[in-house]
Short mmCIF file of N, CA and C and ligand atoms in Angstrom, two decimals:
data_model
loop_
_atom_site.label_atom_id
_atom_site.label_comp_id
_atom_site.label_asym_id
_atom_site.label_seq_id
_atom_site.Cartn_x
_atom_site.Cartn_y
_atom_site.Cartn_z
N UNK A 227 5.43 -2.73 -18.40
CA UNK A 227 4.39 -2.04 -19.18
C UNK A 227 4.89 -0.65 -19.58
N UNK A 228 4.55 -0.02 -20.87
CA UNK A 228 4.85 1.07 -21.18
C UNK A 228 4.35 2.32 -20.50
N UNK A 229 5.19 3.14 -20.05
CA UNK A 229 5.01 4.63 -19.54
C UNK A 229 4.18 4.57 -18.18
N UNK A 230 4.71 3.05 -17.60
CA UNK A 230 4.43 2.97 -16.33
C UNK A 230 5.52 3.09 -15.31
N UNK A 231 5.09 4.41 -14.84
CA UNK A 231 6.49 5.25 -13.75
C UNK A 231 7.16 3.79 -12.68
N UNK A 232 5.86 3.25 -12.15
CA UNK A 232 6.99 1.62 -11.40
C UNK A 232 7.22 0.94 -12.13
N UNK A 233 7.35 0.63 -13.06
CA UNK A 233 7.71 -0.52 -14.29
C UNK A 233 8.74 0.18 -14.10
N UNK A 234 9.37 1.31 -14.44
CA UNK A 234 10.55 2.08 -14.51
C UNK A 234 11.11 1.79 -13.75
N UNK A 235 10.90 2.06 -12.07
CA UNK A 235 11.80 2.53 -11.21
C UNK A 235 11.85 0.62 -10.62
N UNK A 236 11.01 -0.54 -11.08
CA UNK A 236 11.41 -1.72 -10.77
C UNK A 236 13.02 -2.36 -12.02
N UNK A 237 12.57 -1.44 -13.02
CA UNK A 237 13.44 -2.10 -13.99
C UNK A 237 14.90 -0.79 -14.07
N UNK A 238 14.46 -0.16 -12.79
CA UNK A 238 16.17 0.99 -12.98
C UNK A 238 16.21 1.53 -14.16
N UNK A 239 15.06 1.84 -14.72
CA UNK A 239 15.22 2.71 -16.06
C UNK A 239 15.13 4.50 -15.31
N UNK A 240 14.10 4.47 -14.12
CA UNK A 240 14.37 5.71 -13.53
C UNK A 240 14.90 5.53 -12.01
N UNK A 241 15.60 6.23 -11.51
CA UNK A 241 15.92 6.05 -10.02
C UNK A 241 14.97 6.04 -8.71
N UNK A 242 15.37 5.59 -7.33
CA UNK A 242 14.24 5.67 -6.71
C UNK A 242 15.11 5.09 -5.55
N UNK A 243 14.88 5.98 -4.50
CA UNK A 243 16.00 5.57 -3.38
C UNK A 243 15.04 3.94 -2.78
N UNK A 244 15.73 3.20 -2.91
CA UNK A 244 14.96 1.62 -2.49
C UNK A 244 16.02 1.13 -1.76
N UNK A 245 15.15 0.69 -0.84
CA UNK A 245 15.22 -0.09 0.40
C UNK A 245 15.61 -1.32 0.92
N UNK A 246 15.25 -1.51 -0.76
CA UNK A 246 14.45 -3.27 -0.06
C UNK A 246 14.85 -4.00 -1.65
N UNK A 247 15.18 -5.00 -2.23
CA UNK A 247 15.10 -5.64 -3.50
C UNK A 247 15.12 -6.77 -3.50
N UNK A 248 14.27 -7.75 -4.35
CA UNK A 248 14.54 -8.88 -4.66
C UNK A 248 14.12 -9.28 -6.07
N UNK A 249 13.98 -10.53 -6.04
CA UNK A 249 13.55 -10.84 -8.05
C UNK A 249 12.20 -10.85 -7.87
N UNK A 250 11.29 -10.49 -7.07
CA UNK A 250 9.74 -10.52 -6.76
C UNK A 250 9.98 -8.97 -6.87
N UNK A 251 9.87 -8.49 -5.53
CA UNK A 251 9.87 -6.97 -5.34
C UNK A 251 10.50 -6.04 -4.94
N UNK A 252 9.95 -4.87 -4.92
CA UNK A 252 10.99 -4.00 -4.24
C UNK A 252 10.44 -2.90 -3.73
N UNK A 253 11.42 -2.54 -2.56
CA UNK A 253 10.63 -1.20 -1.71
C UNK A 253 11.26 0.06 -1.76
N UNK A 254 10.84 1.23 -2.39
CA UNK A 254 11.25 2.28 -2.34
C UNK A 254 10.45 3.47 -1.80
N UNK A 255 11.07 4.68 -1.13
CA UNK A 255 10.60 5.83 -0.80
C UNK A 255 9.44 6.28 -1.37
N UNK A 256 8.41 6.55 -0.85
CA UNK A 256 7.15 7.48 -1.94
C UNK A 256 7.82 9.08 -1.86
N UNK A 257 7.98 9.65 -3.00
CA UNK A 257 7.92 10.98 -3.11
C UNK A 257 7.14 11.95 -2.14
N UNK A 258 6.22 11.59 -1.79
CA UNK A 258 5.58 12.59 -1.29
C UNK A 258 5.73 12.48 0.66
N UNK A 259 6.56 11.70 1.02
CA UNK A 259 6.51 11.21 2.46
C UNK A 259 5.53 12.10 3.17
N UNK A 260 4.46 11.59 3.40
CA UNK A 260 3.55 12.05 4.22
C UNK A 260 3.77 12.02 5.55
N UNK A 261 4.48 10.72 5.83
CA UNK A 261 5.42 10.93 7.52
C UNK A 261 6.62 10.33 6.49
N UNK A 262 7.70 10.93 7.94
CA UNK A 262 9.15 10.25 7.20
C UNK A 262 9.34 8.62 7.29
N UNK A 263 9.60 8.80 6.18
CA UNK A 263 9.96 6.66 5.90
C UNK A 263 8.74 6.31 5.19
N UNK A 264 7.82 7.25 4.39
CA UNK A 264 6.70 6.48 3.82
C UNK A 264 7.62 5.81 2.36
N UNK A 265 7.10 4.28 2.70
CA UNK A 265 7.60 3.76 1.87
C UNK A 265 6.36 2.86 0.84
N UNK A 266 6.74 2.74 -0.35
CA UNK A 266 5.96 1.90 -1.18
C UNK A 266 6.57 0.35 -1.72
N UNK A 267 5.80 -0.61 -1.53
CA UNK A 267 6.53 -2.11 -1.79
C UNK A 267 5.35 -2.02 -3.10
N UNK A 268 6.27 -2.78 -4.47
CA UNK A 268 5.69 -2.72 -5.34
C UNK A 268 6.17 -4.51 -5.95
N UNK A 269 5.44 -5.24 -6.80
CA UNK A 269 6.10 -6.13 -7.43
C UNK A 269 6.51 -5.54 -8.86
N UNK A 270 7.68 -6.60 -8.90
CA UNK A 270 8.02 -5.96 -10.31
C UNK A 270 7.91 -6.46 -11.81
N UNK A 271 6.78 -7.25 -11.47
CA UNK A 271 5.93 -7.51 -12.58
C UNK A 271 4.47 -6.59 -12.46
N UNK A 272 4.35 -6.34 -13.50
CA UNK A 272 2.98 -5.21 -13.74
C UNK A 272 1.81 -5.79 -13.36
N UNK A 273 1.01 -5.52 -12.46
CA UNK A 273 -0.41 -5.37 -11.93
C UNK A 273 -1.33 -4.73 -11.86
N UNK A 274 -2.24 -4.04 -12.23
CA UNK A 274 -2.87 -2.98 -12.18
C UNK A 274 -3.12 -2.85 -10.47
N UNK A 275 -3.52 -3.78 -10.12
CA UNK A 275 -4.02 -2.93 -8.64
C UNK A 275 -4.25 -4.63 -7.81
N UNK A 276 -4.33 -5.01 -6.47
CA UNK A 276 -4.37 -6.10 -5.87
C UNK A 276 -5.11 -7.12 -6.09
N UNK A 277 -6.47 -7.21 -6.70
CA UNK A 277 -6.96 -7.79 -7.37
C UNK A 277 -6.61 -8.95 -8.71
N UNK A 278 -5.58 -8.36 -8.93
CA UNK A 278 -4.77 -8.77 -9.84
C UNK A 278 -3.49 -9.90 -10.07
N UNK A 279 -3.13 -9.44 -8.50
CA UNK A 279 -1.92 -9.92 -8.58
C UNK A 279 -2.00 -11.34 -7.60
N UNK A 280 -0.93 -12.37 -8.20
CA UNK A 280 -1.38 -13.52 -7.64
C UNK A 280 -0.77 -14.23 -6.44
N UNK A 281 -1.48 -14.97 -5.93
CA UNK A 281 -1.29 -15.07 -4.52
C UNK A 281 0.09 -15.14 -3.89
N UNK A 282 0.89 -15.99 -4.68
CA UNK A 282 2.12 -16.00 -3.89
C UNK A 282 2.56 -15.09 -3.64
N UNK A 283 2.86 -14.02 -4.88
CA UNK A 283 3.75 -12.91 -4.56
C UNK A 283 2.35 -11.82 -3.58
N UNK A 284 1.72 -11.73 -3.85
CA UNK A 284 0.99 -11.10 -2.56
C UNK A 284 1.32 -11.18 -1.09
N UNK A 285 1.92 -13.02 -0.82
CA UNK A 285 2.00 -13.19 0.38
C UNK A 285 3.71 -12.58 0.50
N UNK A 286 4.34 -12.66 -0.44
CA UNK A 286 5.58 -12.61 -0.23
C UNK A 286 5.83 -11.21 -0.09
N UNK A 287 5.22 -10.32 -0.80
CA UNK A 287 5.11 -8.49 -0.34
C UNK A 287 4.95 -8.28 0.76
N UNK A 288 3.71 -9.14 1.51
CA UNK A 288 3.39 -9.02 2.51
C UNK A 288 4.81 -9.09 3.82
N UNK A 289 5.17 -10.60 3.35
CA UNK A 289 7.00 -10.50 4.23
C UNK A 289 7.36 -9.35 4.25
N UNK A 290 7.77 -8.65 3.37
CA UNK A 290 8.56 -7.62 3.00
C UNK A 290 8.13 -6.70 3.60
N UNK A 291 6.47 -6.33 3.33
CA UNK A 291 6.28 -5.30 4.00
C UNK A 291 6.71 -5.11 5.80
N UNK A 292 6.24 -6.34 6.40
CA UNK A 292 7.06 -6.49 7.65
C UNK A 292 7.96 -6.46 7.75
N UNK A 293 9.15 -6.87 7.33
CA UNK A 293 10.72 -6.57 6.95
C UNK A 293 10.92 -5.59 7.00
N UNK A 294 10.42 -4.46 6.16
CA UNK A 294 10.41 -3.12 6.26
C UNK A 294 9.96 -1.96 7.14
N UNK A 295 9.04 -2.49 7.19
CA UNK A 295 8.09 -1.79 8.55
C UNK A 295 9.17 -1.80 10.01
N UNK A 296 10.01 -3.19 10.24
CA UNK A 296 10.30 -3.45 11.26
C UNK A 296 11.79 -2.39 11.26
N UNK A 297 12.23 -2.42 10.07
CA UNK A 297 13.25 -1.68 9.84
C UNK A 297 12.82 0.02 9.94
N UNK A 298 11.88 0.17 9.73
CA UNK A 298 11.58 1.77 9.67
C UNK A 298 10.94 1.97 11.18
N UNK A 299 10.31 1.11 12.37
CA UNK A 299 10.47 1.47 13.42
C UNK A 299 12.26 1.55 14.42
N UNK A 300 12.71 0.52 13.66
CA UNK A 300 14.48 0.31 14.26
C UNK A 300 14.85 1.63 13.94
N UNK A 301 14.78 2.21 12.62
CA UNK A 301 15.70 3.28 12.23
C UNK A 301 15.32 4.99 12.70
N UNK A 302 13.54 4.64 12.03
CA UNK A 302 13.29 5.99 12.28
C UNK A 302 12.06 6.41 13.74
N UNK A 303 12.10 5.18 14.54
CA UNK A 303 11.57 4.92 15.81
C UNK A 303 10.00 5.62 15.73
N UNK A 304 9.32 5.08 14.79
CA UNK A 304 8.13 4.89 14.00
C UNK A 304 6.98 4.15 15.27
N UNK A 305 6.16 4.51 16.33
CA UNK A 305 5.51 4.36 16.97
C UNK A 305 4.35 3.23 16.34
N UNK A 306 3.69 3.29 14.99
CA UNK A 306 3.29 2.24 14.62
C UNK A 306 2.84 2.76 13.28
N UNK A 307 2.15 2.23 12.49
CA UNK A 307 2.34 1.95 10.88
C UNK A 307 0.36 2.33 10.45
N UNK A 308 0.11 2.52 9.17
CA UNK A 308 -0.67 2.45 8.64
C UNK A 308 -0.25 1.55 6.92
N UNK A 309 -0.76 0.65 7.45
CA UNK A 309 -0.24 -0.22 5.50
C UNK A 309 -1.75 -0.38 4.48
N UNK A 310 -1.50 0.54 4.18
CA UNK A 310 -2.92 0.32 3.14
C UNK A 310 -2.85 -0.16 1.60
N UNK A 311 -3.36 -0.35 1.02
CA UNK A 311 -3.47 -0.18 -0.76
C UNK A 311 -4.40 0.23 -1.01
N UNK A 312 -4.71 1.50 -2.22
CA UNK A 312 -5.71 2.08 -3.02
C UNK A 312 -5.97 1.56 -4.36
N UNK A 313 -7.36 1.13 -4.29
CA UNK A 313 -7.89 0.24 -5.89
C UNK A 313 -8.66 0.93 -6.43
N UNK A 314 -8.54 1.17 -7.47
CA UNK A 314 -8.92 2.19 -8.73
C UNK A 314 -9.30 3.66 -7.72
N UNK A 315 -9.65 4.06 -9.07
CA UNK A 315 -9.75 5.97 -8.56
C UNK A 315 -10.54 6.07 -7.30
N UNK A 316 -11.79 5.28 -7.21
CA UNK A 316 -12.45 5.77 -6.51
C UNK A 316 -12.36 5.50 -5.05
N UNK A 317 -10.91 4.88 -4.89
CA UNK A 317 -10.56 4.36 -3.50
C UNK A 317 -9.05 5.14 -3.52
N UNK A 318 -8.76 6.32 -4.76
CA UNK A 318 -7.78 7.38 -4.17
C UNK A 318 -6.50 7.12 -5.14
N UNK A 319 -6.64 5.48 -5.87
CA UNK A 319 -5.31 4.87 -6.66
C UNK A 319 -5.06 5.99 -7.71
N UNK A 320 -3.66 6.12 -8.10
CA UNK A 320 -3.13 7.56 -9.18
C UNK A 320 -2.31 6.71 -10.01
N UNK A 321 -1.37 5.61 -9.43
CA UNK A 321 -0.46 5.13 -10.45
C UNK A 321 -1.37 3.45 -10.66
N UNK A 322 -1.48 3.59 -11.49
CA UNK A 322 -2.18 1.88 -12.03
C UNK A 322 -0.46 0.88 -11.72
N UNK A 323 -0.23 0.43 -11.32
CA UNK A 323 1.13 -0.72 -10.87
C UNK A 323 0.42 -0.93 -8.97
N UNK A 324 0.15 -2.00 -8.70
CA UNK A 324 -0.37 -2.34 -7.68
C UNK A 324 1.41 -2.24 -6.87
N UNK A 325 0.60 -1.06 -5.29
CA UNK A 325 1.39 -0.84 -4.78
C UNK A 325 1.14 -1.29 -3.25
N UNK A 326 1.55 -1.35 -2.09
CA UNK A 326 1.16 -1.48 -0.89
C UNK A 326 1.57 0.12 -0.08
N UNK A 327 1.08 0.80 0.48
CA UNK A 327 1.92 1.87 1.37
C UNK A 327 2.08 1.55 2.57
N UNK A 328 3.23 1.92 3.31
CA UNK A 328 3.94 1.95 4.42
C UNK A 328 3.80 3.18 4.90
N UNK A 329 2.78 3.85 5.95
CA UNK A 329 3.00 4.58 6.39
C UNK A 329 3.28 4.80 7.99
N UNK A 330 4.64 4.80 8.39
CA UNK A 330 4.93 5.51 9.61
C UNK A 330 4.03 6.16 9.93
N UNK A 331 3.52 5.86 11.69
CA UNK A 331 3.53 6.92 12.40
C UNK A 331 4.13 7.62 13.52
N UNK A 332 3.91 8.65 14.07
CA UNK A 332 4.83 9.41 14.95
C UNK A 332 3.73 9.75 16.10
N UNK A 333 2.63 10.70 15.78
CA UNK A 333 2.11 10.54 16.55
C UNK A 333 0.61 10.83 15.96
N UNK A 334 -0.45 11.08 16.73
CA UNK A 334 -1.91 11.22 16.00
C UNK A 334 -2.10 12.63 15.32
N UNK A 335 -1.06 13.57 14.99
CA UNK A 335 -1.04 14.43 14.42
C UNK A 335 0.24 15.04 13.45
N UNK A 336 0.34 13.77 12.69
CA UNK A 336 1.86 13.93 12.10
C UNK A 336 1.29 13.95 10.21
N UNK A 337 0.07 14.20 10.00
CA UNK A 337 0.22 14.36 8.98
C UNK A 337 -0.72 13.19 7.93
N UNK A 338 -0.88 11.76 8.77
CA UNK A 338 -2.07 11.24 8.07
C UNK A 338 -3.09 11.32 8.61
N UNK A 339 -4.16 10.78 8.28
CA UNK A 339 -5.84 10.68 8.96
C UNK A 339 -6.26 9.58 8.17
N UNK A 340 -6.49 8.14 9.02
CA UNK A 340 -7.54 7.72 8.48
C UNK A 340 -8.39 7.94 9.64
N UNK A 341 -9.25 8.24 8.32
CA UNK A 341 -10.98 8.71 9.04
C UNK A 341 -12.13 7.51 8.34
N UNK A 342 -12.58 7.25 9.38
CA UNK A 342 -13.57 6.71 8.87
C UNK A 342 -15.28 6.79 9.53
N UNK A 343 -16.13 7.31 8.31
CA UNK A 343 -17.13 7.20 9.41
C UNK A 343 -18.13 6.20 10.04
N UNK A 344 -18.82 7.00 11.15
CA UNK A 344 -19.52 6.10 11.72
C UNK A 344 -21.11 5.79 11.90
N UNK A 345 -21.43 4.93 10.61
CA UNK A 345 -22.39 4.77 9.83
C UNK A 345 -23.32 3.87 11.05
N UNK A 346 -22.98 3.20 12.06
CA UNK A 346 -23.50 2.44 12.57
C UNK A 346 -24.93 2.55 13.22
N UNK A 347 -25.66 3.63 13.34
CA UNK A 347 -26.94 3.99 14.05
C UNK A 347 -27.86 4.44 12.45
N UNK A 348 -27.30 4.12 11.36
CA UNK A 348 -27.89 4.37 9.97
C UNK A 348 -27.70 2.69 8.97
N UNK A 349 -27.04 2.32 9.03
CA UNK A 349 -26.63 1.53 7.97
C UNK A 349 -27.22 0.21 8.51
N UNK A 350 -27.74 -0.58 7.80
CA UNK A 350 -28.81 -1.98 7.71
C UNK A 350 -27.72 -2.84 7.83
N UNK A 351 -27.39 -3.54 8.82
CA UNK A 351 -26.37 -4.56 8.77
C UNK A 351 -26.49 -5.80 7.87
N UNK A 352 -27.67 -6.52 8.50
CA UNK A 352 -28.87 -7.84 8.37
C UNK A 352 -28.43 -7.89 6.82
N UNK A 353 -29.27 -6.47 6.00
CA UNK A 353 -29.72 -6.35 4.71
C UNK A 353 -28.15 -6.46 4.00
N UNK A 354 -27.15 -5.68 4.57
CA UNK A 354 -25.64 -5.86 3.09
C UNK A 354 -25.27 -7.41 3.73
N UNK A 355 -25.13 -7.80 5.19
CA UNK A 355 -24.68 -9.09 5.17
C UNK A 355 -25.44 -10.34 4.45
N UNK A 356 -26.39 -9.91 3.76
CA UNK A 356 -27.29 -11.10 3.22
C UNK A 356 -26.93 -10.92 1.81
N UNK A 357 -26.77 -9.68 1.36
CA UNK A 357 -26.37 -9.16 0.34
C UNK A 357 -24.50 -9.66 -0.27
N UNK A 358 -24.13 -9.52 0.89
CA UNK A 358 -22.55 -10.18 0.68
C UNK A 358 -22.69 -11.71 0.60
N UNK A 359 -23.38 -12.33 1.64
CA UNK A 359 -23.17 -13.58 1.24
C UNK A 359 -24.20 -14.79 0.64
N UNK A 360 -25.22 -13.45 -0.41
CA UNK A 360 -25.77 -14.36 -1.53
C UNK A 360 -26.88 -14.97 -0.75
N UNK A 361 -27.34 -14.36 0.61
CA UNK A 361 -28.65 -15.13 1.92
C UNK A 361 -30.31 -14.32 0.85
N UNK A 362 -29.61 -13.47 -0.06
CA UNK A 362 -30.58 -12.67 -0.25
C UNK A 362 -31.07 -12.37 -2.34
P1 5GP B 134 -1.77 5.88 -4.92
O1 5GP B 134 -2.48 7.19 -4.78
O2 5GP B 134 -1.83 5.36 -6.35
O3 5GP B 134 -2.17 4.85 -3.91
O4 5GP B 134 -0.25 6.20 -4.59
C1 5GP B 134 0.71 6.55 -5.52
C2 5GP B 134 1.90 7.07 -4.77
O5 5GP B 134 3.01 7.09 -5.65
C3 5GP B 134 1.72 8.50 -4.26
O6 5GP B 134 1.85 8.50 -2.83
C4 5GP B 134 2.86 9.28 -4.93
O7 5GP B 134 3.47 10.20 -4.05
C5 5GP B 134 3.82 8.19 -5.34
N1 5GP B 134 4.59 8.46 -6.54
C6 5GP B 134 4.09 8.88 -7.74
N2 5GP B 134 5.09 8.98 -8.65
C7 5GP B 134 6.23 8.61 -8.00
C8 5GP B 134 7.60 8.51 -8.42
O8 5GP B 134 7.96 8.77 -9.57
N3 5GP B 134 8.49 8.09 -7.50
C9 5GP B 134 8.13 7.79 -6.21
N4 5GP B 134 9.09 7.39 -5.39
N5 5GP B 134 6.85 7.87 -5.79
C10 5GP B 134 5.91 8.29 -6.68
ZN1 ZN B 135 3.90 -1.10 -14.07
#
């Protein structure tokens, strides 16, 4: 896709220290390493975001991402991982190319936070689970 920064760096039009390659995907460094070894597995066919992209190669990123992960505790002795993906803006996504993140951790103060809160003495369980599965 045009003037899409991973379309680029899958098709070596821009550089990107990577890790990892195959004719599905590939894993390279995120710029911004939030811990060291944050890495991003991307396919290298265009996706907007996970929703999108179809099952096989989903499962096969998924390999990879373990592949990688296992390699970034071997190398950079990575205590354990946060692997997330962000879908559209309002869940934090910046580059539209569906990405997975790899984030190392070191220890509970190295630089990420997931936070999440704890809605549980407020939030109607009964009412969204009926709501999710159409009881309602
Ligand atoms: P998102 O917020 O969309 O889930 O994550 C996008 C990530 O891409 C960010 O963590 C950002 O640091 C990274 N990023 C953006 N542009 C580039 C780039 O040109 N090269 C690399 N290696 N990472 C990038
Ligand atoms: Zn793209």
């Amino acid at each position: 896709m045009d003037n899409c920064i991973f379309c680029k760096i899958a098709n070596h039009e821009i550089p990107g220290k990577i890790i990892y390659e195959d004719d599905i995907c590939m894993a390279f460094l995120d710029l911004s390493q939030t811990t060291d070894g944050h890495t991003l597995v991307i396919p290298k066919n265009h996706y907007a975001h996970i929703l999108e992209v179809d099952s096989q190669t989903l499962a096969h990123m998924m390999e990879v991402v373990q592949k990688v992960a296992l390699q970034l505790q071997n190398q950079l002795h990575a205590k354990g991982f946060n692997i997330i993906t962000n879908m559209n803006e309002v869940a934090g996504q910046t580059v539209h190319h569906f990405h997975i993140h790899i984030i190392p951790r070191y220890d509970q103060h190295d630089g990420f936070e997931a936070h999440y809160l704890d809605r549980s003495q407020d939030a109607n369980l009964d009412d969204i689970y009926q709501k999710i599965t159409g009881l309602k």
